[in-house]
mmCIF file of C-alpha atoms and ligand atoms in Angstrom:
data_model
loop_
_atom_site.group_PDB
_atom_site.id
_atom_site.type_symbol
_atom_site.label_atom_id
_atom_site.label_comp_id
_atom_site.label_asym_id
_atom_site.label_seq_id
_atom_site.Cartn_x
_atom_site.Cartn_y
_atom_site.Cartn_z
ATOM 1 C CA UNK A 1 -46.483 -67.143 27.473
ATOM 2 C CA UNK A 2 -47.138 -66.233 31.344
ATOM 3 C CA UNK A 3 -44.231 -65.031 33.349
ATOM 4 C CA UNK A 4 -43.559 -65.693 37.112
ATOM 5 C CA UNK A 5 -41.550 -63.398 38.891
ATOM 6 C CA UNK A 6 -40.174 -64.336 42.282
ATOM 7 C CA UNK A 7 -39.626 -61.540 44.735
ATOM 8 C CA UNK A 8 -41.042 -57.730 44.529
ATOM 9 C CA UNK A 9 -37.618 -55.920 45.358
ATOM 10 C CA UNK A 10 -36.853 -53.225 42.707
ATOM 11 C CA UNK A 11 -35.191 -56.046 40.629
ATOM 12 C CA UNK A 12 -38.582 -57.927 40.384
ATOM 13 C CA UNK A 13 -40.576 -55.114 39.994
ATOM 14 C CA UNK A 14 -38.483 -53.580 37.299
ATOM 15 C CA UNK A 15 -38.164 -56.704 35.321
ATOM 16 C CA UNK A 16 -41.803 -57.094 35.895
ATOM 17 C CA UNK A 17 -42.379 -53.676 34.539
ATOM 18 C CA UNK A 18 -40.441 -54.269 31.225
ATOM 19 C CA UNK A 19 -41.589 -57.646 30.288
ATOM 20 C CA UNK A 20 -45.246 -56.005 30.825
ATOM 21 C CA UNK A 21 -44.335 -53.334 28.399
ATOM 22 C CA UNK A 22 -42.961 -55.597 25.741
ATOM 23 C CA UNK A 23 -46.448 -57.393 26.080
ATOM 24 C CA UNK A 24 -46.002 -60.536 28.613
ATOM 25 C CA UNK A 25 -48.595 -61.524 30.984
ATOM 26 C CA UNK A 26 -46.739 -61.096 34.680
ATOM 27 C CA UNK A 27 -47.478 -62.124 37.945
ATOM 28 C CA UNK A 28 -45.108 -61.009 40.489
ATOM 29 C CA UNK A 29 -44.733 -63.131 43.853
ATOM 30 C CA UNK A 30 -43.612 -61.258 47.254
ATOM 31 C CA UNK A 31 -43.874 -62.971 50.423
ATOM 32 C CA UNK A 32 -44.017 -59.441 52.191
ATOM 33 C CA UNK A 33 -45.139 -56.162 50.361
ATOM 34 C CA UNK A 34 -43.277 -55.018 47.253
ATOM 35 C CA UNK A 35 -40.077 -53.412 48.576
ATOM 36 C CA UNK A 36 -40.217 -54.741 51.734
ATOM 37 C CA UNK A 37 -36.177 -55.366 51.819
ATOM 38 C CA UNK A 38 -33.476 -54.013 50.478
ATOM 39 C CA UNK A 39 -34.434 -51.991 48.026
ATOM 40 C CA UNK A 40 -36.584 -49.796 50.286
ATOM 41 C CA UNK A 41 -33.488 -49.725 52.680
ATOM 42 C CA UNK A 42 -30.961 -48.566 50.306
ATOM 43 C CA UNK A 43 -29.045 -45.352 50.623
ATOM 44 C CA UNK A 44 -29.957 -44.714 46.726
ATOM 45 C CA UNK A 45 -26.986 -43.751 45.450
ATOM 46 C CA UNK A 46 -26.105 -43.785 41.909
ATOM 47 C CA UNK A 47 -22.620 -44.141 41.719
ATOM 48 C CA UNK A 48 -20.848 -46.350 39.318
ATOM 49 C CA UNK A 49 -17.425 -44.894 38.833
ATOM 50 C CA UNK A 50 -17.020 -44.869 42.905
ATOM 51 C CA UNK A 51 -18.513 -48.463 43.181
ATOM 52 C CA UNK A 52 -16.423 -50.344 40.365
ATOM 53 C CA UNK A 53 -13.601 -49.833 42.571
ATOM 54 C CA UNK A 54 -11.141 -50.558 39.327
ATOM 55 C CA UNK A 55 -13.264 -53.293 37.725
ATOM 56 C CA UNK A 56 -14.099 -52.323 34.210
ATOM 57 C CA UNK A 57 -16.760 -54.613 33.380
ATOM 58 C CA UNK A 58 -18.787 -53.151 36.467
ATOM 59 C CA UNK A 59 -17.791 -49.559 35.621
ATOM 60 C CA UNK A 60 -18.912 -50.013 31.793
ATOM 61 C CA UNK A 61 -22.316 -51.718 32.618
ATOM 62 C CA UNK A 62 -22.926 -49.082 35.857
ATOM 63 C CA UNK A 63 -22.388 -46.178 33.608
ATOM 64 C CA UNK A 64 -24.377 -47.832 30.863
ATOM 65 C CA UNK A 65 -27.185 -48.152 33.852
ATOM 66 C CA UNK A 66 -26.846 -44.496 35.106
ATOM 67 C CA UNK A 67 -27.310 -43.415 31.339
ATOM 68 C CA UNK A 68 -30.728 -45.319 31.202
ATOM 69 C CA UNK A 69 -31.987 -43.603 34.645
ATOM 70 C CA UNK A 70 -33.442 -40.395 33.639
ATOM 71 C CA UNK A 71 -35.679 -41.827 30.582
ATOM 72 C CA UNK A 72 -36.640 -44.574 33.031
ATOM 73 C CA UNK A 73 -37.552 -42.453 35.702
ATOM 74 C CA UNK A 74 -39.561 -40.001 33.264
ATOM 75 C CA UNK A 75 -41.516 -43.210 32.134
ATOM 76 C CA UNK A 76 -42.618 -44.079 35.551
ATOM 77 C CA UNK A 77 -44.146 -40.498 35.825
ATOM 78 C CA UNK A 78 -43.616 -40.294 39.561
ATOM 79 C CA UNK A 79 -40.825 -38.224 41.447
ATOM 80 C CA UNK A 80 -38.730 -40.087 43.284
ATOM 81 C CA UNK A 81 -36.227 -37.478 44.690
ATOM 82 C CA UNK A 82 -33.682 -38.189 41.906
ATOM 83 C CA UNK A 83 -31.113 -35.645 41.458
ATOM 84 C CA UNK A 84 -27.707 -35.612 39.485
ATOM 85 C CA UNK A 85 -26.325 -34.192 42.710
ATOM 86 C CA UNK A 86 -22.450 -35.356 42.299
ATOM 87 C CA UNK A 87 -20.047 -37.162 44.390
ATOM 88 C CA UNK A 88 -17.083 -36.184 46.499
ATOM 89 C CA UNK A 89 -15.117 -38.712 47.815
ATOM 90 C CA UNK A 90 -12.950 -37.905 50.784
ATOM 91 C CA UNK A 91 -9.973 -40.333 50.846
ATOM 92 C CA UNK A 92 -6.784 -40.092 49.824
ATOM 93 C CA UNK A 93 -6.482 -42.097 46.441
ATOM 94 C CA UNK A 94 -8.409 -40.908 43.496
ATOM 95 C CA UNK A 95 -11.517 -43.227 43.419
ATOM 96 C CA UNK A 96 -11.851 -42.825 39.273
ATOM 97 C CA UNK A 97 -9.943 -41.759 36.429
ATOM 98 C CA UNK A 98 -12.646 -39.358 35.645
ATOM 99 C CA UNK A 99 -12.274 -37.640 39.330
ATOM 100 C CA UNK A 100 -10.896 -34.258 39.769
ATOM 101 C CA UNK A 101 -9.842 -32.492 42.972
ATOM 102 C CA UNK A 102 -12.295 -30.233 44.516
ATOM 103 C CA UNK A 103 -10.875 -27.557 47.157
ATOM 104 C CA UNK A 104 -11.503 -24.266 48.559
ATOM 105 C CA UNK A 105 -14.609 -22.220 47.900
ATOM 106 C CA UNK A 106 -16.029 -24.904 45.689
ATOM 107 C CA UNK A 107 -15.977 -27.703 48.070
ATOM 108 C CA UNK A 108 -17.614 -25.143 50.979
ATOM 109 C CA UNK A 109 -20.200 -24.579 48.077
ATOM 110 C CA UNK A 110 -21.047 -28.266 47.430
ATOM 111 C CA UNK A 111 -20.729 -29.310 51.078
ATOM 112 C CA UNK A 112 -20.676 -26.522 53.973
ATOM 113 C CA UNK A 113 -20.739 -28.814 56.459
ATOM 114 C CA UNK A 114 -17.546 -31.180 55.218
ATOM 115 C CA UNK A 115 -14.519 -30.417 57.318
ATOM 116 C CA UNK A 116 -11.866 -31.849 55.193
ATOM 117 C CA UNK A 117 -9.181 -29.844 53.164
ATOM 118 C CA UNK A 118 -10.204 -31.362 49.618
ATOM 119 C CA UNK A 119 -12.082 -34.161 47.908
ATOM 120 C CA UNK A 120 -12.251 -36.012 44.639
ATOM 121 C CA UNK A 121 -15.512 -34.693 42.675
ATOM 122 C CA UNK A 122 -17.159 -36.872 40.140
ATOM 123 C CA UNK A 123 -19.999 -34.531 38.760
ATOM 124 C CA UNK A 124 -21.936 -37.187 36.634
ATOM 125 C CA UNK A 125 -23.190 -39.257 39.948
ATOM 126 C CA UNK A 126 -26.648 -39.030 41.338
ATOM 127 C CA UNK A 127 -29.040 -40.181 44.059
ATOM 128 C CA UNK A 128 -32.900 -40.576 44.470
ATOM 129 C CA UNK A 129 -35.092 -41.492 47.459
ATOM 130 C CA UNK A 130 -35.243 -45.086 48.248
ATOM 131 C CA UNK A 131 -38.569 -44.740 50.058
ATOM 132 C CA UNK A 132 -40.373 -43.540 46.801
ATOM 133 C CA UNK A 133 -38.666 -45.766 43.989
ATOM 134 C CA UNK A 134 -40.246 -49.214 44.493
ATOM 135 C CA UNK A 135 -44.071 -47.777 44.976
ATOM 136 C CA UNK A 136 -43.292 -46.009 41.617
ATOM 137 C CA UNK A 137 -42.161 -48.956 39.887
ATOM 138 C CA UNK A 138 -44.529 -51.215 41.022
ATOM 139 C CA UNK A 139 -47.793 -48.630 40.144
ATOM 140 C CA UNK A 140 -45.872 -48.560 36.569
ATOM 141 C CA UNK A 141 -45.727 -52.156 36.459
ATOM 142 C CA UNK A 142 -49.382 -52.187 37.809
ATOM 143 C CA UNK A 143 -50.624 -49.994 35.093
ATOM 144 C CA UNK A 144 -48.945 -51.660 32.368
ATOM 145 C CA UNK A 145 -50.870 -54.924 33.381
ATOM 146 C CA UNK A 146 -48.429 -56.761 36.075
ATOM 147 C CA UNK A 147 -50.603 -58.517 38.601
ATOM 148 C CA UNK A 148 -48.755 -58.650 42.395
ATOM 149 C CA UNK A 149 -49.276 -60.813 44.976
ATOM 150 C CA UNK A 150 -48.384 -60.014 48.550
ATOM 151 C CA UNK A 151 -47.744 -62.351 51.351
ATOM 152 C CA UNK A 152 -47.170 -65.385 48.789
ATOM 153 C CA UNK A 153 -43.583 -67.316 49.777
ATOM 154 C CA UNK A 154 -42.106 -69.554 47.039
ATOM 155 C CA UNK A 155 -40.881 -72.777 48.303
ATOM 156 C CA UNK A 156 -39.686 -74.255 45.340
ATOM 157 C CA UNK A 157 -38.805 -73.280 41.667
ATOM 158 C CA UNK A 158 -38.421 -75.582 38.670
ATOM 159 C CA UNK A 159 -38.367 -75.162 34.727
ATOM 160 C CA UNK A 160 -41.882 -73.708 34.018
ATOM 161 C CA UNK A 161 -43.563 -73.660 37.428
ATOM 162 C CA UNK A 162 -43.276 -72.534 40.901
ATOM 163 C CA UNK A 163 -44.678 -74.426 44.133
ATOM 164 C CA UNK A 164 -45.785 -71.937 46.813
ATOM 165 C CA UNK A 165 -45.189 -72.438 50.590
ATOM 166 C CA UNK A 166 -48.962 -73.343 51.033
ATOM 167 C CA UNK A 167 -48.853 -76.122 48.350
ATOM 168 C CA UNK A 168 -50.249 -74.093 45.224
ATOM 169 C CA UNK A 169 -48.622 -74.544 42.087
ATOM 170 C CA UNK A 170 -48.684 -71.821 39.390
ATOM 171 C CA UNK A 171 -47.278 -72.433 35.669
ATOM 172 C CA UNK A 172 -44.981 -69.846 33.428
ATOM 173 C CA UNK A 173 -41.578 -68.915 32.683
ATOM 174 C CA UNK A 174 -39.817 -68.193 36.039
ATOM 175 C CA UNK A 175 -37.436 -65.234 37.398
ATOM 176 C CA UNK A 176 -35.863 -65.388 40.280
ATOM 177 C CA UNK A 177 -35.482 -61.927 41.691
ATOM 178 C CA UNK A 178 -35.520 -62.995 45.523
ATOM 179 C CA UNK A 179 -32.478 -60.875 46.683
ATOM 180 C CA UNK A 180 -30.184 -62.106 49.397
ATOM 181 C CA UNK A 181 -32.661 -64.938 49.988
ATOM 182 C CA UNK A 182 -32.173 -66.198 46.445
ATOM 183 C CA UNK A 183 -30.123 -69.400 47.796
ATOM 184 C CA UNK A 184 -33.059 -70.438 50.082
ATOM 185 C CA UNK A 185 -35.516 -70.875 47.152
ATOM 186 C CA UNK A 186 -35.422 -74.851 46.303
ATOM 187 C CA UNK A 187 -34.883 -76.231 42.841
ATOM 188 C CA UNK A 188 -31.992 -73.719 42.089
ATOM 189 C CA UNK A 189 -28.332 -74.624 41.394
ATOM 190 C CA UNK A 190 -26.100 -73.617 43.941
ATOM 191 C CA UNK A 191 -25.477 -69.717 43.441
ATOM 192 C CA UNK A 192 -23.055 -67.634 45.606
ATOM 193 C CA UNK A 193 -25.412 -64.931 46.887
ATOM 194 C CA UNK A 194 -25.282 -64.175 50.491
ATOM 195 C CA UNK A 195 -26.663 -62.010 52.813
ATOM 196 C CA UNK A 196 -24.414 -58.571 53.921
ATOM 197 C CA UNK A 197 -26.021 -56.612 56.581
ATOM 198 C CA UNK A 198 -25.985 -52.711 56.163
ATOM 199 C CA UNK A 199 -27.189 -50.575 58.802
ATOM 200 C CA UNK A 200 -27.882 -46.953 58.266
ATOM 201 C CA UNK A 201 -28.961 -43.978 60.286
ATOM 202 C CA UNK A 202 -30.743 -40.698 59.482
ATOM 203 C CA UNK A 203 -30.252 -37.019 61.217
ATOM 204 C CA UNK A 204 -31.927 -34.147 60.532
ATOM 205 C CA UNK A 205 -29.225 -31.895 58.730
ATOM 206 C CA UNK A 206 -30.227 -31.330 55.262
ATOM 207 C CA UNK A 207 -27.479 -28.508 55.035
ATOM 208 C CA UNK A 208 -24.399 -29.786 55.386
ATOM 209 C CA UNK A 209 -24.052 -31.257 52.028
ATOM 210 C CA UNK A 210 -25.478 -31.029 48.366
ATOM 211 C CA UNK A 211 -23.823 -34.237 47.270
ATOM 212 C CA UNK A 212 -23.230 -37.557 48.121
ATOM 213 C CA UNK A 213 -20.150 -37.817 50.184
ATOM 214 C CA UNK A 214 -17.751 -41.043 50.567
ATOM 215 C CA UNK A 215 -15.581 -40.854 53.357
ATOM 216 C CA UNK A 216 -12.977 -43.742 54.562
ATOM 217 C CA UNK A 217 -15.892 -46.043 55.915
ATOM 218 C CA UNK A 218 -19.351 -44.816 54.838
ATOM 219 C CA UNK A 219 -21.071 -42.098 53.149
ATOM 220 C CA UNK A 220 -23.359 -39.321 53.696
ATOM 221 C CA UNK A 221 -26.722 -38.990 51.586
ATOM 222 C CA UNK A 222 -28.460 -35.806 51.483
ATOM 223 C CA UNK A 223 -32.521 -36.081 51.154
ATOM 224 C CA UNK A 224 -34.934 -33.165 50.911
ATOM 225 C CA UNK A 225 -35.856 -34.065 54.442
ATOM 226 C CA UNK A 226 -33.231 -35.992 56.022
ATOM 227 C CA UNK A 227 -29.354 -36.654 56.118
ATOM 228 C CA UNK A 228 -28.800 -40.221 55.648
ATOM 229 C CA UNK A 229 -25.558 -41.935 57.138
ATOM 230 C CA UNK A 230 -24.235 -45.477 56.380
ATOM 231 C CA UNK A 231 -23.490 -47.869 56.196
ATOM 232 C CA UNK A 232 -22.019 -51.067 57.960
ATOM 233 C CA UNK A 233 -21.257 -54.307 55.843
ATOM 234 C CA UNK A 234 -21.380 -56.992 58.190
ATOM 235 C CA UNK A 235 -21.388 -61.001 57.607
ATOM 236 C CA UNK A 236 -24.097 -61.584 60.315
ATOM 237 C CA UNK A 237 -26.266 -63.903 58.107
ATOM 238 C CA UNK A 238 -29.794 -63.205 58.329
ATOM 239 C CA UNK A 239 -29.721 -61.757 62.137
ATOM 240 C CA UNK A 240 -32.590 -58.786 61.366
ATOM 241 C CA UNK A 241 -31.943 -55.129 63.661
ATOM 242 C CA UNK A 242 -29.715 -52.596 64.067
ATOM 243 C CA UNK A 243 -26.899 -52.534 67.061
ATOM 244 C CA UNK A 244 -25.513 -50.232 69.274
ATOM 245 C CA UNK A 245 -22.077 -50.652 67.807
ATOM 246 C CA UNK A 246 -23.710 -50.241 64.238
ATOM 247 C CA UNK A 247 -25.224 -47.225 64.782
ATOM 248 C CA UNK A 248 -22.307 -45.644 66.613
ATOM 249 C CA UNK A 249 -20.106 -46.897 63.505
ATOM 250 C CA UNK A 250 -22.245 -44.913 60.885
ATOM 251 C CA UNK A 251 -22.812 -41.677 63.397
ATOM 252 C CA UNK A 252 -18.986 -41.613 64.447
ATOM 253 C CA UNK A 253 -18.323 -41.686 60.576
ATOM 254 C CA UNK A 254 -20.383 -39.166 59.690
ATOM 255 C CA UNK A 255 -19.346 -36.802 62.403
ATOM 256 C CA UNK A 256 -15.737 -37.231 61.860
ATOM 257 C CA UNK A 257 -16.461 -35.982 58.285
ATOM 258 C CA UNK A 258 -18.835 -33.057 59.136
ATOM 259 C CA UNK A 259 -18.449 -32.433 62.698
ATOM 260 C CA UNK A 260 -21.654 -30.299 63.310
ATOM 261 C CA UNK A 261 -23.820 -33.219 62.838
ATOM 262 C CA UNK A 262 -23.107 -34.084 66.520
ATOM 263 C CA UNK A 263 -25.929 -31.646 67.228
ATOM 264 C CA UNK A 264 -28.246 -32.697 64.636
ATOM 265 C CA UNK A 265 -31.559 -34.400 65.534
ATOM 266 C CA UNK A 266 -31.058 -38.083 65.353
ATOM 267 C CA UNK A 267 -34.218 -39.196 63.340
ATOM 268 C CA UNK A 268 -34.178 -43.087 62.959
ATOM 269 C CA UNK A 269 -31.811 -46.158 62.215
ATOM 270 C CA UNK A 270 -32.579 -49.263 60.068
ATOM 271 C CA UNK A 271 -30.827 -52.055 58.012
ATOM 272 C CA UNK A 272 -31.572 -54.668 55.451
ATOM 273 C CA UNK A 273 -29.204 -57.254 53.530
ATOM 274 C CA UNK A 274 -27.548 -56.928 50.531
ATOM 275 C CA UNK A 275 -27.644 -59.428 47.961
ATOM 276 C CA UNK A 276 -23.579 -60.178 48.054
ATOM 277 C CA UNK A 277 -21.992 -62.070 45.165
ATOM 278 C CA UNK A 278 -18.078 -62.878 45.577
ATOM 279 C CA UNK A 279 -17.071 -60.141 42.754
ATOM 280 C CA UNK A 280 -19.591 -57.432 43.746
ATOM 281 C CA UNK A 281 -21.402 -58.034 40.306
ATOM 282 C CA UNK A 282 -24.681 -59.386 39.600
ATOM 283 C CA UNK A 283 -25.924 -62.971 38.396
ATOM 284 C CA UNK A 284 -28.222 -62.516 35.742
ATOM 285 C CA UNK A 285 -29.307 -65.319 33.466
ATOM 286 C CA UNK A 286 -30.193 -68.749 33.112
ATOM 287 C CA UNK A 287 -29.817 -70.945 36.115
ATOM 288 C CA UNK A 288 -30.904 -74.582 35.734
ATOM 289 C CA UNK A 289 -34.262 -74.556 34.129
ATOM 290 C CA UNK A 290 -35.321 -70.863 35.061
ATOM 291 C CA UNK A 291 -33.867 -67.490 34.879
ATOM 292 C CA UNK A 292 -32.264 -65.342 37.727
ATOM 293 C CA UNK A 293 -31.564 -61.867 38.627
ATOM 294 C CA UNK A 294 -29.833 -61.534 41.694
ATOM 295 C CA UNK A 295 -26.329 -60.719 43.868
ATOM 296 C CA UNK A 296 -26.425 -57.057 43.178
ATOM 297 C CA UNK A 297 -24.574 -56.512 46.287
ATOM 298 C CA UNK A 298 -24.105 -52.767 46.542
ATOM 299 C CA UNK A 299 -25.496 -51.747 43.351
ATOM 300 C CA UNK A 300 -29.034 -52.855 42.871
ATOM 301 C CA UNK A 301 -30.392 -49.591 42.698
ATOM 302 C CA UNK A 302 -28.143 -48.380 40.206
ATOM 303 C CA UNK A 303 -28.378 -51.272 38.212
ATOM 304 C CA UNK A 304 -32.275 -51.842 38.450
ATOM 305 C CA UNK A 305 -32.941 -50.391 34.667
ATOM 306 C CA UNK A 306 -29.785 -52.306 32.920
ATOM 307 C CA UNK A 307 -30.721 -55.487 34.546
ATOM 308 C CA UNK A 308 -34.225 -55.380 33.453
ATOM 309 C CA UNK A 309 -33.500 -54.045 29.880
ATOM 310 C CA UNK A 310 -30.961 -56.730 29.395
ATOM 311 C CA UNK A 311 -32.778 -59.533 30.821
ATOM 312 C CA UNK A 312 -36.164 -58.910 28.642
ATOM 313 C CA UNK A 313 -33.996 -58.784 25.562
ATOM 314 C CA UNK A 314 -32.415 -62.176 26.419
ATOM 315 C CA UNK A 315 -35.889 -63.936 27.516
ATOM 316 C CA UNK A 316 -37.848 -62.301 24.423
ATOM 317 C CA UNK A 317 -35.522 -62.026 21.767
ATOM 318 C CA UNK A 318 -32.628 -64.475 22.592
ATOM 319 C CA UNK A 319 -29.827 -61.538 23.069
ATOM 320 C CA UNK A 320 -26.621 -62.108 24.827
ATOM 321 C CA UNK A 321 -26.490 -61.225 28.615
ATOM 322 C CA UNK A 322 -23.355 -59.159 29.634
ATOM 323 C CA UNK A 323 -20.781 -62.101 30.346
ATOM 324 C CA UNK A 324 -19.285 -60.153 33.538
ATOM 325 C CA UNK A 325 -23.081 -61.210 34.907
ATOM 326 C CA UNK A 326 -22.947 -64.783 33.769
ATOM 327 C CA UNK A 327 -24.333 -66.871 37.047
ATOM 328 C CA UNK A 328 -22.133 -69.895 36.456
ATOM 329 C CA UNK A 329 -18.912 -67.689 36.165
ATOM 330 C CA UNK A 330 -18.033 -68.876 39.726
ATOM 331 C CA UNK A 331 -18.315 -72.615 38.909
HETATM 332 C C1 LIG B 1 -27.788 -50.946 53.528
HETATM 333 C C2 LIG B 1 -27.841 -50.826 52.271
HETATM 334 C C3 LIG B 1 -27.684 -49.600 51.370
HETATM 335 C C4 LIG B 1 -27.382 -49.715 50.044
HETATM 336 N N1 LIG B 1 -27.387 -48.789 49.581
HETATM 337 C C5 LIG B 1 -27.439 -48.733 47.796
HETATM 338 C C6 LIG B 1 -27.038 -47.552 46.854
HETATM 339 O O1 LIG B 1 -26.988 -46.546 47.632
HETATM 340 N N2 LIG B 1 -27.020 -47.845 45.847
HETATM 341 C C7 LIG B 1 -27.436 -48.933 45.155
HETATM 342 O O2 LIG B 1 -27.442 -49.133 43.953
HETATM 343 N N3 LIG B 1 -27.722 -50.008 45.787
HETATM 344 C C8 LIG B 1 -27.681 -50.124 47.334
HETATM 345 N N4 LIG B 1 -27.851 -51.218 48.046
HETATM 346 C C9 LIG B 1 -28.078 -52.507 47.186
HETATM 347 C C10 LIG B 1 -29.547 -52.399 46.937
HETATM 348 O O3 LIG B 1 -30.441 -52.312 47.914
HETATM 349 C C11 LIG B 1 -29.685 -54.120 46.626
HETATM 350 O O4 LIG B 1 -28.595 -54.557 45.365
HETATM 351 C C12 LIG B 1 -31.192 -54.070 45.841
HETATM 352 O O5 LIG B 1 -31.967 -53.388 46.232
HETATM 353 C C13 LIG B 1 -31.485 -55.725 45.254
HETATM 354 O O6 LIG B 1 -32.535 -55.563 45.118
HETATM 355 P P1 LIG B 1 -33.450 -57.259 44.660
HETATM 356 O O7 LIG B 1 -34.534 -56.460 44.354
HETATM 357 O O8 LIG B 1 -32.488 -57.825 44.484
HETATM 358 O O9 LIG B 1 -33.455 -57.248 46.577
HETATM 359 P P2 LIG B 1 -34.885 -57.037 47.659
HETATM 360 O O10 LIG B 1 -35.106 -55.321 47.429
HETATM 361 O O11 LIG B 1 -34.033 -57.578 48.887
HETATM 362 O O12 LIG B 1 -35.933 -57.773 47.278
HETATM 363 C C14 LIG B 1 -36.110 -59.114 47.079
HETATM 364 C C15 LIG B 1 -37.441 -59.908 47.300
HETATM 365 O O13 LIG B 1 -37.456 -61.031 47.380
HETATM 366 C C16 LIG B 1 -38.617 -61.046 48.330
HETATM 367 N N5 LIG B 1 -38.329 -62.982 48.447
HETATM 368 C C17 LIG B 1 -37.249 -63.458 48.974
HETATM 369 N N6 LIG B 1 -37.584 -64.781 48.902
HETATM 370 C C18 LIG B 1 -38.970 -64.907 48.666
HETATM 371 C C19 LIG B 1 -39.614 -66.112 48.107
HETATM 372 N N7 LIG B 1 -39.136 -67.215 48.519
HETATM 373 N N8 LIG B 1 -40.770 -65.911 47.709
HETATM 374 C C20 LIG B 1 -41.504 -64.692 47.407
HETATM 375 N N9 LIG B 1 -40.567 -63.586 47.774
HETATM 376 C C21 LIG B 1 -39.519 -63.644 48.020
HETATM 377 C C22 LIG B 1 -38.035 -60.703 49.613
HETATM 378 O O14 LIG B 1 -39.417 -60.439 50.559
HETATM 379 C C23 LIG B 1 -37.701 -59.082 49.280
HETATM 380 O O15 LIG B 1 -38.750 -58.147 49.158
HETATM 381 C C24 LIG B 1 -28.052 -50.910 49.247
HETATM 382 C C25 LIG B 1 -28.065 -52.226 50.083
HETATM 383 C C26 LIG B 1 -28.223 -52.069 51.675
HETATM 384 C C27 LIG B 1 -28.903 -52.887 52.255
#
């Protein structure tokens, strides 16, 4: 049976790849180009313990996905800048029961530019470069037989078919992976997914820290060629762009953590929309007559391998999906 994926972000590409590897015929419909939105804008932090915020389901599922990451990336055969960098949390309260305190020489070794007395340390968390991730997953999916159609906007979904904006109708099993735009796809039952804009900036300093740093109101993500500083959390609907206040916020926060960054060359700023959900966890499962994998909020990069594997298990073998991800849990 053919499967039609609506949306070519990381979630859509990962689901397409998984289904094709398990023998399905898959077409992925993307209204722009694959990776145009949140998935290539994201910071690329894989930090399930910090992002769980005390939610045990989120922590367990996030750790499971992190545990899959290295093998999943190896199967892509591409370098996406993945590194088990560890995460520093420069906040008073402990972020997780596994966190230990780092101070003095150890802290200076991990993050020479950081001007705090001590920070919490989680050694297993990782990072990757989201500029390279979707192209790598897309290439692997194409090699596995997935057909991508760019510049194709889906207007409506129904059980067993999609209707495109230009009136074309395609038949197949439907999986909606439309990120923050999921509620705009007609034919779905009401799903509480909303856009949460995040603004990020990059500066040229690559020596301030080797680990991801979470501060009181944002984070620093070291890449080989830049330091990403982010991110705002804004309820502004689908208003695109970067604002002076948003860029000031992320730069101020970064400079507060590492004052020498004030002298670093400013490279660029950008924004995109997180697919927000009321409890921060995704909506993965049946919704009406179609499948949906959306609402990954702040953790869609982290959760992509697990989402794809669990959804494919459910679609092909009838396996149960995590109850914490049920799309109807807010009803
Ligand atoms: C600023 C920022 C920082 C982030 N940092 C991190 C991080 O460090 N770690 C982490 O794990 N997560 C992070 N995230 C979250 C992560 O980026 C998202 O959860 C994830 O990318 C969602 O993937 P997606 O494929 O669902 O959505 P998207 O990447 O947004 O893809 C959805 C795709 O669907 C397409 N589409 C929509 N409607 C239609 C339609 N009708 N027809 C055809 N195509 C359609 C869109 O064009 C888009 O390409 C961040 C997000 C942002 C915005």
